[in-house]
Short mmCIF file of C-alpha atoms and ligand atoms in Angstrom, two decimals:
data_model
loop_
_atom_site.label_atom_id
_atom_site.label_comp_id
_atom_site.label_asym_id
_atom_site.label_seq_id
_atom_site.Cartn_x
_atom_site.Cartn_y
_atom_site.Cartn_z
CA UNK O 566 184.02 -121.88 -1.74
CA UNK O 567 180.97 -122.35 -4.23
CA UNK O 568 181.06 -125.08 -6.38
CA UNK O 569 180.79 -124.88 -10.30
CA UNK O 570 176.95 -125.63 -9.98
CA UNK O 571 176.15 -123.07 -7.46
CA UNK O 572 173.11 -121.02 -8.77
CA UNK O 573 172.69 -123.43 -11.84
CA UNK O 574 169.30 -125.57 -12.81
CA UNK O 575 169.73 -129.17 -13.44
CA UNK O 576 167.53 -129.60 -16.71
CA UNK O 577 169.00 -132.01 -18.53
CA UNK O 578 172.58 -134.23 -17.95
CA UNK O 579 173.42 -133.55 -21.11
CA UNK O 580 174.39 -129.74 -19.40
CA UNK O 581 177.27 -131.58 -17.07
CA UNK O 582 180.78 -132.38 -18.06
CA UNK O 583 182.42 -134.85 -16.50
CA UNK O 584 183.94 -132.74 -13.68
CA UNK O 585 180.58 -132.03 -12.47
CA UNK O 586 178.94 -135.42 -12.83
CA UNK O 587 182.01 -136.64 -10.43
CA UNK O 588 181.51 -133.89 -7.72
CA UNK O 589 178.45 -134.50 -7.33
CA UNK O 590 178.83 -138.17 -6.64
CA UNK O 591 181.79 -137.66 -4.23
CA UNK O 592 179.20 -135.33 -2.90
CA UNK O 593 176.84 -137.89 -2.48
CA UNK O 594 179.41 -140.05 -0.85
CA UNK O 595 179.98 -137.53 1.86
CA UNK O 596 176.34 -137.35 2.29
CA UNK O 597 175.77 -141.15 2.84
CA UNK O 598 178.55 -141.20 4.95
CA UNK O 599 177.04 -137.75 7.01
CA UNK O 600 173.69 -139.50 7.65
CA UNK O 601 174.92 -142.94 8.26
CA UNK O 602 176.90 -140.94 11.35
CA UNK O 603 175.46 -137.92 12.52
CA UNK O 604 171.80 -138.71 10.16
CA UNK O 605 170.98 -134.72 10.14
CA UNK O 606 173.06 -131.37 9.43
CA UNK O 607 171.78 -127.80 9.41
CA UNK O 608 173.76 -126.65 6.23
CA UNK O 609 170.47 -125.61 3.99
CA UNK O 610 168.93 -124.34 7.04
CA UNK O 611 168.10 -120.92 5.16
CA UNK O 612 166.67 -122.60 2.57
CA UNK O 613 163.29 -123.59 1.12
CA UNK O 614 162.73 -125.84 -0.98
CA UNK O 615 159.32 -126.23 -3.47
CA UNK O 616 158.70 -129.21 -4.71
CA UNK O 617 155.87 -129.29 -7.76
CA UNK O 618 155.14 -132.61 -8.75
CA UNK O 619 151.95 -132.53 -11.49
CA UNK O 620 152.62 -136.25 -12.64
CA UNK O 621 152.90 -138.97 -10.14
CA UNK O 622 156.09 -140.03 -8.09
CA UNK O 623 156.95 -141.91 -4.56
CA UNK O 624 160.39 -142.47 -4.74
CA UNK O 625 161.78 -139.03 -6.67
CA UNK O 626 159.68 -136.46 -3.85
CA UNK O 627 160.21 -138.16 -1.16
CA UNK O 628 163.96 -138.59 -1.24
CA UNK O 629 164.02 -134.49 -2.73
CA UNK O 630 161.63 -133.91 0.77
CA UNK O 631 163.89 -136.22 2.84
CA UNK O 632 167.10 -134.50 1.51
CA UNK O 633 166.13 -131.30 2.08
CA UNK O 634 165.01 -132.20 5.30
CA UNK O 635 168.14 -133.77 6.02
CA UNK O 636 170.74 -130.99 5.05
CA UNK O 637 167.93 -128.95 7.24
CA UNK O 638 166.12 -127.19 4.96
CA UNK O 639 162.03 -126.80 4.92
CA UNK O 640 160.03 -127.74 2.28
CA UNK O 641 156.58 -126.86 0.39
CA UNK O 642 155.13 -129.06 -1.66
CA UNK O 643 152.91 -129.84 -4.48
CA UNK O 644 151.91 -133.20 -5.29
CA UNK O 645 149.58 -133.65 -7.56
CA UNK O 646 148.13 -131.89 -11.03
CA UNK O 647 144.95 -132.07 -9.46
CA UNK O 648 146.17 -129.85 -6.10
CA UNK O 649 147.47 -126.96 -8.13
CA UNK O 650 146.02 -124.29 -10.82
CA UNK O 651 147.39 -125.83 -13.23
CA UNK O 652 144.20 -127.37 -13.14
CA UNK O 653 141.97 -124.13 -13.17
CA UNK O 654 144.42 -123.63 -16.34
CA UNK O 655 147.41 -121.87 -15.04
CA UNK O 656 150.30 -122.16 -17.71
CA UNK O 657 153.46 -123.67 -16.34
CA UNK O 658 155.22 -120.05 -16.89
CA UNK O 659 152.86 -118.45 -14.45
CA UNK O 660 153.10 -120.85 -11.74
CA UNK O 661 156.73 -120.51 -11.30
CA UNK O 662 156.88 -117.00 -11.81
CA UNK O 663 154.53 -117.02 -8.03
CA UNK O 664 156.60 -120.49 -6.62
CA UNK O 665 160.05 -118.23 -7.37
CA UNK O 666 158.68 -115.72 -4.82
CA UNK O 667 158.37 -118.37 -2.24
CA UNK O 668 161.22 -120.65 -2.06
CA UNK O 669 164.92 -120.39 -3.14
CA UNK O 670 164.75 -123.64 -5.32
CA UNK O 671 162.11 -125.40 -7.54
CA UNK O 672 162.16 -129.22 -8.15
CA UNK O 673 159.05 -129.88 -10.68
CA UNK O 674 158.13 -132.67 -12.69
CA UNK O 675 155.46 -132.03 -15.10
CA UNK O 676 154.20 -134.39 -17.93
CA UNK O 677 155.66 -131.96 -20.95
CA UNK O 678 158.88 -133.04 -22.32
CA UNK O 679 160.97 -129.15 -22.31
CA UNK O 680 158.75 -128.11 -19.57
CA UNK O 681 161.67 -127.72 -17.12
CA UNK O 682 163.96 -126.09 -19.55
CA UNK O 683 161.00 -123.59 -20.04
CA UNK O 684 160.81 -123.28 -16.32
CA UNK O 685 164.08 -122.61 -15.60
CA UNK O 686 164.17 -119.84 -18.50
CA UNK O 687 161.19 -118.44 -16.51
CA UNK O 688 162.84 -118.75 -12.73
CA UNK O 689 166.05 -116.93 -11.44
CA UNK O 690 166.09 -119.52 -8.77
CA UNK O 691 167.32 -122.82 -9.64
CA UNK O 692 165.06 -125.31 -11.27
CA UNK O 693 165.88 -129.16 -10.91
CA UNK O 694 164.02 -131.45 -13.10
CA UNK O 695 162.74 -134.71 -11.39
CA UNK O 696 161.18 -135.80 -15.07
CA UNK O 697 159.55 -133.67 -17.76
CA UNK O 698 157.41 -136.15 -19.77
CA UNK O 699 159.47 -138.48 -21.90
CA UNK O 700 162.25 -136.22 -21.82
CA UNK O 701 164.81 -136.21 -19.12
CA UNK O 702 164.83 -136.77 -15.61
CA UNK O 703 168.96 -136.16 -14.94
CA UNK O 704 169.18 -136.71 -10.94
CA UNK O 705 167.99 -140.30 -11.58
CA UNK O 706 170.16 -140.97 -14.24
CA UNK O 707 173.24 -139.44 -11.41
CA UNK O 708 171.90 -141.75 -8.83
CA UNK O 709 172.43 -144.54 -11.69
CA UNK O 710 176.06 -143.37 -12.23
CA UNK O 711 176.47 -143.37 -8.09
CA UNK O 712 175.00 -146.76 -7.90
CA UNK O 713 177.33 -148.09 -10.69
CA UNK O 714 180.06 -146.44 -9.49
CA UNK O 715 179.58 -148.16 -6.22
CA UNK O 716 179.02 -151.48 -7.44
CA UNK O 717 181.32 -151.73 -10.03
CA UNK O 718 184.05 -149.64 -8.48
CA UNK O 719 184.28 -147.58 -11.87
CA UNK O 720 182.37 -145.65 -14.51
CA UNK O 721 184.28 -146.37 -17.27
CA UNK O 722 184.53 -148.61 -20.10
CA UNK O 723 181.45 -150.50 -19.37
CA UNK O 724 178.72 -152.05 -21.44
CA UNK O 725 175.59 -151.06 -20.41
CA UNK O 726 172.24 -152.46 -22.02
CA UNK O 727 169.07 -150.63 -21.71
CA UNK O 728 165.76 -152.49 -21.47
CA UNK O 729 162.30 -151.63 -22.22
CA UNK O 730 161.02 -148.71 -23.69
CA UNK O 731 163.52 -146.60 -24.66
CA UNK O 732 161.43 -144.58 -26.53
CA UNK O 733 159.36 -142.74 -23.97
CA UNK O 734 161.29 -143.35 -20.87
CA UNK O 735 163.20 -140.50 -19.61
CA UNK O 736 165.83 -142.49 -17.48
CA UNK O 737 167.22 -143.57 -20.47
CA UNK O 738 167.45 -140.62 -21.93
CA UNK O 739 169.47 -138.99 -18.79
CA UNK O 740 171.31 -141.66 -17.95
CA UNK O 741 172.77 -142.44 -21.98
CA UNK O 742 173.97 -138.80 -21.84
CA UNK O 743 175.30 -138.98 -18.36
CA UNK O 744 177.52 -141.97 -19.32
CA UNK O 745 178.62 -140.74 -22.23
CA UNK O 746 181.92 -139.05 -20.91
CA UNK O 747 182.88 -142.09 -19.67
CA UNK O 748 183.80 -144.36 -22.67
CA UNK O 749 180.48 -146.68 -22.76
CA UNK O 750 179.39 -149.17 -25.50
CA UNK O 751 175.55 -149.22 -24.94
CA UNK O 752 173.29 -152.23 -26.47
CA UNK O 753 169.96 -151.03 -26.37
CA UNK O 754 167.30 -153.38 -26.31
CA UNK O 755 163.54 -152.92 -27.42
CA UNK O 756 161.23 -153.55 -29.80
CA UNK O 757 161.49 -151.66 -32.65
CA UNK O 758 158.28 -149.18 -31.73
CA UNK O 759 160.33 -148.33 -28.45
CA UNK O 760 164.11 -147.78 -29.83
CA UNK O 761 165.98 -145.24 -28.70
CA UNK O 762 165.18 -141.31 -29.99
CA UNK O 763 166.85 -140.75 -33.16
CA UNK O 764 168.36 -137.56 -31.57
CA UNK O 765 170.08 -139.10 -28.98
CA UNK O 766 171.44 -141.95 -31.77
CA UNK O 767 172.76 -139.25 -34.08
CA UNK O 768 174.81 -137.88 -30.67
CA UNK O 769 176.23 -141.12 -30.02
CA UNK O 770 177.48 -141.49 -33.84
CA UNK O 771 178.84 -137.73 -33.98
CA UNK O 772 180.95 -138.64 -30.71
CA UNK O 773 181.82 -141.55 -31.62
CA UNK O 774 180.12 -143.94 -28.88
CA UNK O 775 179.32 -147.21 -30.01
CA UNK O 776 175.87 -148.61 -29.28
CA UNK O 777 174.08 -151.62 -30.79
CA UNK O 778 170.37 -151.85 -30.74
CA UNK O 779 168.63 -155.56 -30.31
CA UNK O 780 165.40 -157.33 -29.71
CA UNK O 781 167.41 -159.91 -27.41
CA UNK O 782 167.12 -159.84 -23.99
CA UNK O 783 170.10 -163.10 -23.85
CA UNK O 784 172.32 -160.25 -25.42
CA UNK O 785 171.62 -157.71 -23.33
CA UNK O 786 172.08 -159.54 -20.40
CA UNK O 787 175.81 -159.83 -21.06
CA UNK O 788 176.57 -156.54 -21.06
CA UNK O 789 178.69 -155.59 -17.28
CA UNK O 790 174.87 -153.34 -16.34
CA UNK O 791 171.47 -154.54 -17.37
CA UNK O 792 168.90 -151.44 -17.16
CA UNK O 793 165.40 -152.60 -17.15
CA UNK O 794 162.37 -150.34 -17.94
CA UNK O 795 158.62 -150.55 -17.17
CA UNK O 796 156.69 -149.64 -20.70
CA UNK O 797 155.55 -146.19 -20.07
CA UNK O 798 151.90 -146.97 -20.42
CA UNK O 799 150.43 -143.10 -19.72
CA UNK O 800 152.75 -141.32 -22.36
CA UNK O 801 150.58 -144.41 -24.81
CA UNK O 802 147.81 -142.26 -27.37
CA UNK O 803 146.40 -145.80 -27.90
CA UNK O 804 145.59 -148.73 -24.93
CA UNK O 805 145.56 -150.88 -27.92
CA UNK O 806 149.07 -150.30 -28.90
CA UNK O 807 149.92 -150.25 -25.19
CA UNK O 808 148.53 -153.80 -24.68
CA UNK O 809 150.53 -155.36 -27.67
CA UNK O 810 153.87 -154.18 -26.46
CA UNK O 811 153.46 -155.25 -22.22
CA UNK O 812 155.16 -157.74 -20.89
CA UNK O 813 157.84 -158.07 -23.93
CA UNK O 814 160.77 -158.49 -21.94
CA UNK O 815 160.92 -160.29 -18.60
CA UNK O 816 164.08 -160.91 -17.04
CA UNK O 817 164.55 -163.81 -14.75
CA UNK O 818 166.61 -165.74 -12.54
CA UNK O 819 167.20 -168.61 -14.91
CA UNK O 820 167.98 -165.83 -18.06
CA UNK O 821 170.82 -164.04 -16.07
CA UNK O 822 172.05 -167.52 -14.98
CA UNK O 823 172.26 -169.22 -18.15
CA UNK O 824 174.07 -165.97 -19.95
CA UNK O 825 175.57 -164.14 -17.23
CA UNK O 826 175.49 -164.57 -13.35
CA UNK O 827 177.67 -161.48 -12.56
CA UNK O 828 175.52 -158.93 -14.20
CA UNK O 829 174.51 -156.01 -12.41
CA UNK O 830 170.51 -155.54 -12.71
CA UNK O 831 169.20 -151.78 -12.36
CA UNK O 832 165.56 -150.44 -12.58
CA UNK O 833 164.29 -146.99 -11.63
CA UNK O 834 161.12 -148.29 -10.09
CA UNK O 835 158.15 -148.71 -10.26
CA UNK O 836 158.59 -152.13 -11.44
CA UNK O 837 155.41 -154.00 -13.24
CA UNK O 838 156.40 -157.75 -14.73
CA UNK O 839 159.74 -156.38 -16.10
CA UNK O 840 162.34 -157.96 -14.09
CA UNK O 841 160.41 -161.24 -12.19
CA UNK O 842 160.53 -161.65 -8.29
CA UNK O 843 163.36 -164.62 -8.27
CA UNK O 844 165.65 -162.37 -9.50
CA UNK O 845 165.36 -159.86 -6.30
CA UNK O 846 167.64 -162.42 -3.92
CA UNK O 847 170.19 -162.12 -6.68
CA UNK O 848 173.58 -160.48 -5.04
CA UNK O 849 173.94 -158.55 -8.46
CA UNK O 850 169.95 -157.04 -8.30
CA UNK O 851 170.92 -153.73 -6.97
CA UNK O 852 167.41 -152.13 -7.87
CA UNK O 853 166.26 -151.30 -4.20
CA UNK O 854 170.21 -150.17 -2.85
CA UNK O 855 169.49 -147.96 -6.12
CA UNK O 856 166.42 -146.28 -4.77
CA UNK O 857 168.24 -146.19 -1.52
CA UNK O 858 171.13 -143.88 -3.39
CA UNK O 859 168.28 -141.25 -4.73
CA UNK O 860 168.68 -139.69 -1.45
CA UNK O 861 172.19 -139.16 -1.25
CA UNK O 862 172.53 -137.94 -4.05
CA UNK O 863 169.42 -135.56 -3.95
CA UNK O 864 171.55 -134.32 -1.24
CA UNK O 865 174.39 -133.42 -3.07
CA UNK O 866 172.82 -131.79 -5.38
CA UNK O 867 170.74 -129.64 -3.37
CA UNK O 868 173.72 -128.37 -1.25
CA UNK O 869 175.66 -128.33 -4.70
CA UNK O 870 173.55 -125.89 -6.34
CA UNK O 871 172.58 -123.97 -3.25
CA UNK O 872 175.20 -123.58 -0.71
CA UNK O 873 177.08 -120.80 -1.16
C1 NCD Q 1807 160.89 -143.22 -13.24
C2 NCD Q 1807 160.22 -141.99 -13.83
O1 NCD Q 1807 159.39 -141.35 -13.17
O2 NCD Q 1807 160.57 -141.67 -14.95
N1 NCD Q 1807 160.59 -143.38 -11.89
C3 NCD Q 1807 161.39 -142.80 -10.97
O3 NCD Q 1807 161.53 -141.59 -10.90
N2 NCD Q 1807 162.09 -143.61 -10.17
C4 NCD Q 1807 160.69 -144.45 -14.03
C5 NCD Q 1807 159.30 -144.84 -14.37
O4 NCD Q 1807 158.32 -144.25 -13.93
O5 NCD Q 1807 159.19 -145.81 -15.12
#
């Protein structure tokens, strides 16, 4: 039988209940445990996937690519602004409009926040946002929720702080409305420039979520999940303002020590000077199993919203 998703796009996780956000990780699960055995199956082997990626990316294309090559489906690809009409001035509209007559599924990340919602109103194939400027990028924030899930044998009732800049990075965004079915407090920790969007604050008070927002990386660290951020330097108007604000939160080895040796330390990657190299032999730095997890779950997705 189809599942729920089959046919949808994957724009935002703020689109999933519950139910969904769990099949799809005991989706993943089966996939990890399918490649880990047999490492290939021909389930997607009708399919074709595009994948349009106008801002960079190493980790998000290449575990799409690598799932869809896994679940034995081909893929086309785009991977850079620069390699596309976009360039020559194509609108965003246009270009899937010709993609959707090529391939049965679009995953696109483009630098304008909405530009995947506007895509998938444009597409009658499914669109799956791997990051729309500083708006959402929703199958990171489920490979999060697979990797906490995994490590901390449970999604709910947990403290999770959020590091960095809150304000333009879209795993934040995802991943804050991804957890929210789950009973979370959140702290989230910035400088005041780089809070969280008011929008997504205003959510958390209508459903009653508690969050706490800090300047103090000792506080943060206690919470059960510590999610560090790079500053998003490119979505910065002003180098200037960009310079001021780098390298404002650095967590170490002796930090998580001194406040809280158990905690478990996430980062989407790329890392810059956020999270320092001692902490890496940590057993509770689970940053690289994280990127690790992208591809199981890209998996589950794919065959979630295409297999009929
Ligand atoms: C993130 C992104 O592109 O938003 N990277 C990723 O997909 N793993 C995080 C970032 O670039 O800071």
């Amino acid at each position: 039988m189809a599942s729920r998703l089959f046919g949808h796009d994957l724009v935002s996780t703020r689109d999933l209940c519950s139910e969904d956000i769990i099949s799809i990780l005991d989706t993943a699960a089966t996939m990890e445990a399918m490649v880990k055995s047999k490492g290939i199956t021909q389930e997607l082997s009708d399919k074709l996937i595009a994948c349009l990626f106008l801002e960079p990316s190493t980790r998000t294309r290449l575990s799409f690519e690598a799932a869809a090559l896994r679940l034995g489906a081909k893929t086309i690809s785009v991977a850079e602004a620069s390699g596309s009409s976009v360039a020559k001035g194509e609108t965003l509209s246009d270009t899937i409009r010709v993609m959707q007559g090529y391939a049965d599924c679009i995953v696109m990340r483009q630098p304008q926040k909405g530009g995947a919602a506007e895509a998938a109103a444009t597409a009658d194939i499914p669109v799956i946002n791997a990051g729309d400027g500083a708006g959402e990028h929703p199958t990171q924030a489920l490979l999060d929720l697979y990797t906490i899930r995994n490590e901390k044998e449970s999604l709910v009732n947990l403290t999770i702080a959020m590091t960095g800049d809150l304000k333009n990075g879209r795993t934040v965004h995802s991943l804050t409305w991804a957890l929210a079915p789950f009973a979370p407090s959140f702290i989230f920790c910035a400088p005041a420039a780089l809070q969280m969007p008011d929008e997504i604050c205003t959510a958390l008070d209508h459903a009653k979520i508690m969050y706490k927002k800090t300047a103090s990386l000792e506080e943060a660290v206690k919470a059960d999940v510590i999610y560090m951020t790079r500053i998003q330097r490119e979505r910065f108007l002003n180098p200037e303002e960009y310079d001021a604000l780098k390298g404002c939160f650095v967590l170490t080895r002796s930090v998580i020590e001194a406040h809280n040796p158990g905690v478990l330390v996430m980062h989407p990657l790329p890392r810059i000077d956020e999270i320092a190299p001692d902490v890496d032999t940590l057993p509770g730095a689970a940053y690289f199993r994280q990127a690790h997890n992208g591809m199981y779950v890209r998996m589950a997705i794919l065959s979630l919203l295409l297999k009929k």
